[in-house]
Coordinates of C-alpha atoms in Angstrom, one line a residue:
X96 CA -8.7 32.5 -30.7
X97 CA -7.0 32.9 -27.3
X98 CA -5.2 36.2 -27.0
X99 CA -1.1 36.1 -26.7
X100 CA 0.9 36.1 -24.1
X101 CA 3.0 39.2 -23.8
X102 CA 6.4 38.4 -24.5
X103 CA 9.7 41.0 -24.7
X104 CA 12.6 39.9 -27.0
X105 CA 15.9 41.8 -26.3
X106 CA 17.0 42.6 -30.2
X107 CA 20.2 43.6 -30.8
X108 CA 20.6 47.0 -33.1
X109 CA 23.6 46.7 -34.3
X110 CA 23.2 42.8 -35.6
X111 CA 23.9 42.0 -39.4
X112 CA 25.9 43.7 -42.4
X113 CA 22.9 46.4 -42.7
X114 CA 22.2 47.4 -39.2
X115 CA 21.0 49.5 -37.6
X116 CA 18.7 50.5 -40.5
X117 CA 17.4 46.7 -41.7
X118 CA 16.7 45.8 -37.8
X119 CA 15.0 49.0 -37.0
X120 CA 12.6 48.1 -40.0
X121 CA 12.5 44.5 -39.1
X122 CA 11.2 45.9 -35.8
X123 CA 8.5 47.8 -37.2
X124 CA 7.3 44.8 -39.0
X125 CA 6.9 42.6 -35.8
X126 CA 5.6 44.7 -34.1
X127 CA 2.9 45.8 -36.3
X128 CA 2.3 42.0 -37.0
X129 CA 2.0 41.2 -33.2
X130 CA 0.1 43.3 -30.6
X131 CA 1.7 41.4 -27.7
X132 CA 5.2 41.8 -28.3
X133 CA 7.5 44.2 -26.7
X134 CA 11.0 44.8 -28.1
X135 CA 13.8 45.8 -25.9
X136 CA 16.3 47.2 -28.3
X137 CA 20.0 47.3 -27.6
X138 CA 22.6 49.3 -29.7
X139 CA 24.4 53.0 -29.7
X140 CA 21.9 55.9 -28.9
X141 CA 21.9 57.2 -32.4
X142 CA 20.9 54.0 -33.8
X143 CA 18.0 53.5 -30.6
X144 CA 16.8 56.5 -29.2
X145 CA 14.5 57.4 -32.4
X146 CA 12.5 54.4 -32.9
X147 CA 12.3 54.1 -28.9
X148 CA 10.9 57.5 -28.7
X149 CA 8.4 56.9 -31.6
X150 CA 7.1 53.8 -29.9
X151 CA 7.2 54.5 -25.8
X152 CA 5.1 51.9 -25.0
X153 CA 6.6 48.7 -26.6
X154 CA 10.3 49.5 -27.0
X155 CA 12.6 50.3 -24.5
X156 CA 16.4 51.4 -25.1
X157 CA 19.3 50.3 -24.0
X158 CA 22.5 52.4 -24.5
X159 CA 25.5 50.0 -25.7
X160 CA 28.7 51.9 -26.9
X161 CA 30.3 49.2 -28.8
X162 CA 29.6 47.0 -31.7
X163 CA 31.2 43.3 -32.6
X164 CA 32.1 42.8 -35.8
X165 CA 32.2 40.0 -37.7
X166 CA 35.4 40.0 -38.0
X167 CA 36.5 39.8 -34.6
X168 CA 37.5 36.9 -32.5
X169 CA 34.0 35.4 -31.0
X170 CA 35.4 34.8 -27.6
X171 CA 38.2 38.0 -27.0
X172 CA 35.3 39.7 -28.2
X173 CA 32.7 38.9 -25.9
X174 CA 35.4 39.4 -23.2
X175 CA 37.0 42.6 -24.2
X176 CA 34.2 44.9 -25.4
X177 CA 31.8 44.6 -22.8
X178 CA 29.8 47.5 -23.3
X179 CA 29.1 45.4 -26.6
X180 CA 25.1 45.4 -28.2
X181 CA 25.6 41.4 -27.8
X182 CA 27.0 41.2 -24.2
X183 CA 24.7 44.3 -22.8
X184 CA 21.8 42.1 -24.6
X185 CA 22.7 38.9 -23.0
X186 CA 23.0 40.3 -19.7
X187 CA 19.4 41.8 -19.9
X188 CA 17.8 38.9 -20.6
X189 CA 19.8 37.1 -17.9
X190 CA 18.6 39.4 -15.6
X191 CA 15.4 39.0 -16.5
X192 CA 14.2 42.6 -18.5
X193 CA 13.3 40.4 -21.4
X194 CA 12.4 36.3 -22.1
X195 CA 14.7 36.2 -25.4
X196 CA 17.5 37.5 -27.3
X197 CA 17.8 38.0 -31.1
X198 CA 20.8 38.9 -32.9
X199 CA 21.7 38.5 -36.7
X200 CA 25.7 40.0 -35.7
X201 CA 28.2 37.5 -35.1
X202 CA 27.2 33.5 -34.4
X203 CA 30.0 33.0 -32.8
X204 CA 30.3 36.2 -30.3
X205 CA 26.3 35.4 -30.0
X206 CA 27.3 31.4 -29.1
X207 CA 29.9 32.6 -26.8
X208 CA 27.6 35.6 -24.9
X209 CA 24.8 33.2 -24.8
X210 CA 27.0 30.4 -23.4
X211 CA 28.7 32.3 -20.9
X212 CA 26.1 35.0 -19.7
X213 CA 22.5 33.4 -20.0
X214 CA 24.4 29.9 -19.1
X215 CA 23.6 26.6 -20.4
X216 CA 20.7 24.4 -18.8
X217 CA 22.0 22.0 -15.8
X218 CA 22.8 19.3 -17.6
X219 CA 23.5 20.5 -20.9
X220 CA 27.0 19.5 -22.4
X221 CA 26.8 21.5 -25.4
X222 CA 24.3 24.3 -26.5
X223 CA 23.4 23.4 -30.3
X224 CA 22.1 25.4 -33.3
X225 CA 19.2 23.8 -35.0
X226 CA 17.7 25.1 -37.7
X227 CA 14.3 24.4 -40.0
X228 CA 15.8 23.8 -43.1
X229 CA 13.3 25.0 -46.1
X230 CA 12.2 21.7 -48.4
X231 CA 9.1 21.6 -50.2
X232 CA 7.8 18.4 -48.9
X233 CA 7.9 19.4 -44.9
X234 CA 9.7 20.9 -42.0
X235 CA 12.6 19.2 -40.7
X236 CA 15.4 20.6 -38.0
X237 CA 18.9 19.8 -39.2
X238 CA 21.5 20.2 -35.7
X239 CA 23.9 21.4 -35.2
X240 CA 24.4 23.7 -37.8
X241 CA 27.2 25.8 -36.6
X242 CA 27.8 25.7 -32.8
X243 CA 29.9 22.9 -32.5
X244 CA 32.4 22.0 -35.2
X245 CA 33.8 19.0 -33.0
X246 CA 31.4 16.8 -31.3
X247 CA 31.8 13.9 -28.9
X248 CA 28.8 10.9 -29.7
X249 CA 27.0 11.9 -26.4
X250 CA 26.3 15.4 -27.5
X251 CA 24.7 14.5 -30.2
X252 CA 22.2 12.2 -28.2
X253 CA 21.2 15.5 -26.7
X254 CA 21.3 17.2 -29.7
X255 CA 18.6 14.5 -30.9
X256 CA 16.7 14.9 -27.8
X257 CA 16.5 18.6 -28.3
X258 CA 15.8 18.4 -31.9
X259 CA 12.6 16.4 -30.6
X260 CA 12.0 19.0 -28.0
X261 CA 12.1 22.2 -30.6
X262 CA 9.6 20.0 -33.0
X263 CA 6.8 18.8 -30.6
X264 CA 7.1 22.6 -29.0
X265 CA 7.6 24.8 -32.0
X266 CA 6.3 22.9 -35.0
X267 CA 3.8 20.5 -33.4
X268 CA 5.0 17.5 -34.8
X269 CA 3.7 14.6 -33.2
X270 CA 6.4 11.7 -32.1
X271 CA 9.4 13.7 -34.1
X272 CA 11.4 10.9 -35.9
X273 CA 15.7 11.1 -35.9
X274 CA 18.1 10.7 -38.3
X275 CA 21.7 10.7 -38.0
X276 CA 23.7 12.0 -41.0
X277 CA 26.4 9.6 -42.5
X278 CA 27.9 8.7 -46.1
X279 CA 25.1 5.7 -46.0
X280 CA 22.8 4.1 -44.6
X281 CA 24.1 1.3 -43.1
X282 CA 24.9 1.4 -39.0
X283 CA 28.5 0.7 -39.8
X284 CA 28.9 3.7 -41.9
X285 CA 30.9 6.9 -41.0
X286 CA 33.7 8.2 -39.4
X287 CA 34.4 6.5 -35.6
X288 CA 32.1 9.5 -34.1
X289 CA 29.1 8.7 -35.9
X290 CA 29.5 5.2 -35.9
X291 CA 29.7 5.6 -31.9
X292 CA 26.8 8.2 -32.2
X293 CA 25.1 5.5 -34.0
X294 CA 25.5 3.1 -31.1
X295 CA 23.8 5.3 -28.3
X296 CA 21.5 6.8 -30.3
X297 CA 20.1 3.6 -30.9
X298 CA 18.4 3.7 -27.5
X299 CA 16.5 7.1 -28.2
X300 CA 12.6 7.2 -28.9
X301 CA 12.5 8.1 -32.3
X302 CA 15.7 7.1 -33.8
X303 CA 15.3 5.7 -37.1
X304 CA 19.1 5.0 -38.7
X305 CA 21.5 6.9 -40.7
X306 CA 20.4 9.1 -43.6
X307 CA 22.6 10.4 -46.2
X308 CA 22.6 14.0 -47.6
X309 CA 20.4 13.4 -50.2
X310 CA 17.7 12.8 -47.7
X311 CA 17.6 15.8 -46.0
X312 CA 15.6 17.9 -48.4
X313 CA 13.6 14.3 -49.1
X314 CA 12.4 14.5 -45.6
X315 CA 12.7 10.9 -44.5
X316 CA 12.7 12.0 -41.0
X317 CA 11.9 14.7 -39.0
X318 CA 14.9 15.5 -36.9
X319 CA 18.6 15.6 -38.6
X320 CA 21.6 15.6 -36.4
X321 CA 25.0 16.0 -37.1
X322 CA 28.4 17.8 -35.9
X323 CA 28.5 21.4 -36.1
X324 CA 31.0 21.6 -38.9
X325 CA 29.0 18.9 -41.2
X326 CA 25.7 20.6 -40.2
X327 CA 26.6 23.9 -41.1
X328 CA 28.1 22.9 -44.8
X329 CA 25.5 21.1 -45.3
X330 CA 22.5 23.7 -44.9
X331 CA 24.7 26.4 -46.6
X332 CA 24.8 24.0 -49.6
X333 CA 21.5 23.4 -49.7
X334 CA 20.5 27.3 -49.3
X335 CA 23.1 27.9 -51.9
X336 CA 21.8 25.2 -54.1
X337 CA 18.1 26.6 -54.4
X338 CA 19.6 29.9 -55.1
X339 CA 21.4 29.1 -57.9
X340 CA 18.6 27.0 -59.1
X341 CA 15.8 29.6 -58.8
X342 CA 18.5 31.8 -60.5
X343 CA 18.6 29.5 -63.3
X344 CA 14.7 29.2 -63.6
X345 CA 14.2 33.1 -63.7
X346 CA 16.8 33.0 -66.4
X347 CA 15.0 30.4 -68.9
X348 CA 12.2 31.6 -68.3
X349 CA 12.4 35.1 -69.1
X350 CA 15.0 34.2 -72.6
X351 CA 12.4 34.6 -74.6
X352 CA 8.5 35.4 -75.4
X353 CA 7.4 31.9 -75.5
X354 CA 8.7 31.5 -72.0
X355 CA 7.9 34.4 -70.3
X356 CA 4.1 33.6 -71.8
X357 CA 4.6 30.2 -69.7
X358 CA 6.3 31.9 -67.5
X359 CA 2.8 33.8 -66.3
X360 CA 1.2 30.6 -66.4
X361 CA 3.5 29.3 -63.6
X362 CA 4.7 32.1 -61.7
X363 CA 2.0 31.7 -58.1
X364 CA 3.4 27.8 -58.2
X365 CA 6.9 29.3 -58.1
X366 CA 6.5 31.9 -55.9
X367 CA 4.6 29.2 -53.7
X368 CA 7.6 27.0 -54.2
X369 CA 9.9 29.9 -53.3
X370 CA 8.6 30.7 -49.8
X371 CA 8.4 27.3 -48.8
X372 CA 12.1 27.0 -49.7
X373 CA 12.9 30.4 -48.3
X374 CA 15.5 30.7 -45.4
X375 CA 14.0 34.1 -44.8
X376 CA 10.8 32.6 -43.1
X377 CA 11.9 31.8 -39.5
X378 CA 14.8 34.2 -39.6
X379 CA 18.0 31.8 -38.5
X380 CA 18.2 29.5 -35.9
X381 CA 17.8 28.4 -32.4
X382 CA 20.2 28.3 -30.0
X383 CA 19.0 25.5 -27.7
X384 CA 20.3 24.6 -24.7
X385 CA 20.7 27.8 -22.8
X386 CA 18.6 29.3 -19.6
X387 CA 16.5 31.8 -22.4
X388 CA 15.6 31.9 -25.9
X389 CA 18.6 33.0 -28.2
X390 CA 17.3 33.2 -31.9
X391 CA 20.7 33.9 -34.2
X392 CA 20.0 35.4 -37.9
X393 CA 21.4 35.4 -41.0
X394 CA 24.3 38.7 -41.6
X395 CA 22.9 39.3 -44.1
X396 CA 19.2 39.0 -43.0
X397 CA 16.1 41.3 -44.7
X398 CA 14.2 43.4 -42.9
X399 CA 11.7 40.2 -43.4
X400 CA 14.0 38.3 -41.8
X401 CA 14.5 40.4 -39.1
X402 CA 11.1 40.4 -38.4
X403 CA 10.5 36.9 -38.6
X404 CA 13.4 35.8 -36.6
X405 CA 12.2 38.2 -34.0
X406 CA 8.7 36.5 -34.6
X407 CA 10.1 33.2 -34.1
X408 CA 11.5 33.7 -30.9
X409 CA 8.8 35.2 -29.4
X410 CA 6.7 31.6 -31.0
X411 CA 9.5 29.7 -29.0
X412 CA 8.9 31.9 -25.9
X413 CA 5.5 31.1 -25.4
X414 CA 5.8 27.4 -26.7
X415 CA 8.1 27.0 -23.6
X416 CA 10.7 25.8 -25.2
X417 CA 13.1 26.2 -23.1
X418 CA 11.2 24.9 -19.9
X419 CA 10.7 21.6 -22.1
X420 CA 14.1 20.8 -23.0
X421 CA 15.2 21.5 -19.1
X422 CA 12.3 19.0 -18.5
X423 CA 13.7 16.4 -20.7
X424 CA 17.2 16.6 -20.3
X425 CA 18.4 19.2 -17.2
X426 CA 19.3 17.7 -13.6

């Protein structure tokens, strides 16, 4: 097996509703699972400065004196608290001390940072979130998922043209097939947006027709693209949906002695079910588009998550993702 090629993501400390603790042992984890990866960590010295000093070699501080919450406005944010994990982080990779950013803090003040300080791709309208949402029957990338809650049609032909990009790249899929989310499946179905959509997208390799929401998880196609606002309820319902329903599971199956006898019978199934299913394993989402790799997490990411969103972008680094969408689509 070839050896990997050394790759430094800029993490952001202070990212998430249990930071600086969960990303400090999300950061252990990557880098004990990958020899070639450097971190360069970004948050308040109390929250750096230890794990820095206990691995000299592969991470390297940076001070940032301020946090953004989640809470705060994305953009007045970004602006007004410059000395911010997120901005500081953005900058760094902009300036080339790292190929990637990852951050489970704010989307939106890590849309915005991205945006603004690592810039978008010549030619790029509109940076998009895709995600690989979990199903059992195969990977598919549903975007965007949260960067763009208003969309004109022509975004989301790039949209579908990235999507295409991230799969061939990331996943390996060969000849990535598109779908374009509507109420049916008929070309004259959907709001005026998707119906226009509909229209330009028919002239993309790859575009197969609408598919409605039941599809997604079905796996009719490879690629899913949507509006930002759609995208997003959509793969929180979904994530929701197998929670609840692998709540529901545990439940009946541990009610009584008869079922927690069956219960042993089927539990490496379920737990084989469960991680295919589980958001956790590529730790958020792309945000594709911009100049570097910008992986966004969860708030409320795991440690696990952590270290697998971290893993993820250093996969997308060294796929050359980024390269291949500004050979496809920049000017």
């Amino acid at each position: 097996m070839a050896e990997l090629k050394n790759v430094c993501v800029c993490v952001d400390a202070e990212g998430g509703d249990n930071a600086p603790s969960v990303v400090i042992e999300g950061v252990e984890k990557a880098l004990a699972a990958d020899p070639n990866l450097s971190i360069l960590l970004v948050g308040r010295e109390e929250s750096v400065a230890g794990i820095a000093a206990k691995h000299p070699e592969r991470i390297e501080a940076i001070y940032a004196s301020e946090v953004i919450e989640m809470g705060d406005h994305p953009a007045n944010a970004v602006r007004q608290k410059k000395d911010s994990s997120i901005v500081v982080g953005c900058k760094a990779v902009k300036e080339g001390r790292a190929d990637g950013f990852f951050s489970a803090g704010s989307t939106g003040a890590c849309l915005t940072a991205a945006t603004l300080i690592i810039g978008r791709i010549k030619g790029i309208m509109r940076p998009a979130l895709g995600t690989v949402v979990p199903s059992p029957i195969k990977e598919i990338i549903l975007l965007d998922c949260g960067a763009n809650a208003d969309c004109k049609p022509e975004y989301l032909v790039q949209f579908a043209q990235m999507g295409r990009a991230y799969g061939e790249c990331f996943l390996g899929m060969e000849n990535p097939t598109i779908g374009l989310l509507s109420n049916g499946s008929e070309e004259t179905k959907g709001n005026q947006a998707t119906i226009a959509a509909h229209e330009l997208l028919s002239g993309v390799e790859g575009f197969i027709g609408n598919v409605e929401g039941g599809d997604i998880l079905k796996a009719t196609c490879d690629v899913v693209v949507t509006d930002g606002f759609t995208g997003n309820v959509a793969l929180k319902t979904i994530e929701g949906s197998a929670s609840v329903l692998f709540g529901a599971i545990k439940g009946i199956m541990t009610s009584s002695l008869g079922n927690k006898l069956a219960a042993a019978k089927l539990k490496g199934g379920l737990y084989e079910l469960k991680a295919q299913i589980d958001p956790d394993t590529y730790g958020g989402a792309p945000l594709l588009g911009v100049r570097a790799v910008c992986h966004i997490g969860h708030g409320s990411s795991s440690s696990k998550a952590i270290a697998n969103g971290i893993a993820t972008c250093a996969k997308a680094i060294r796929a050359g993702l980024t390269e291949k969408i500004a050979g496809l689509l920049g000017e």
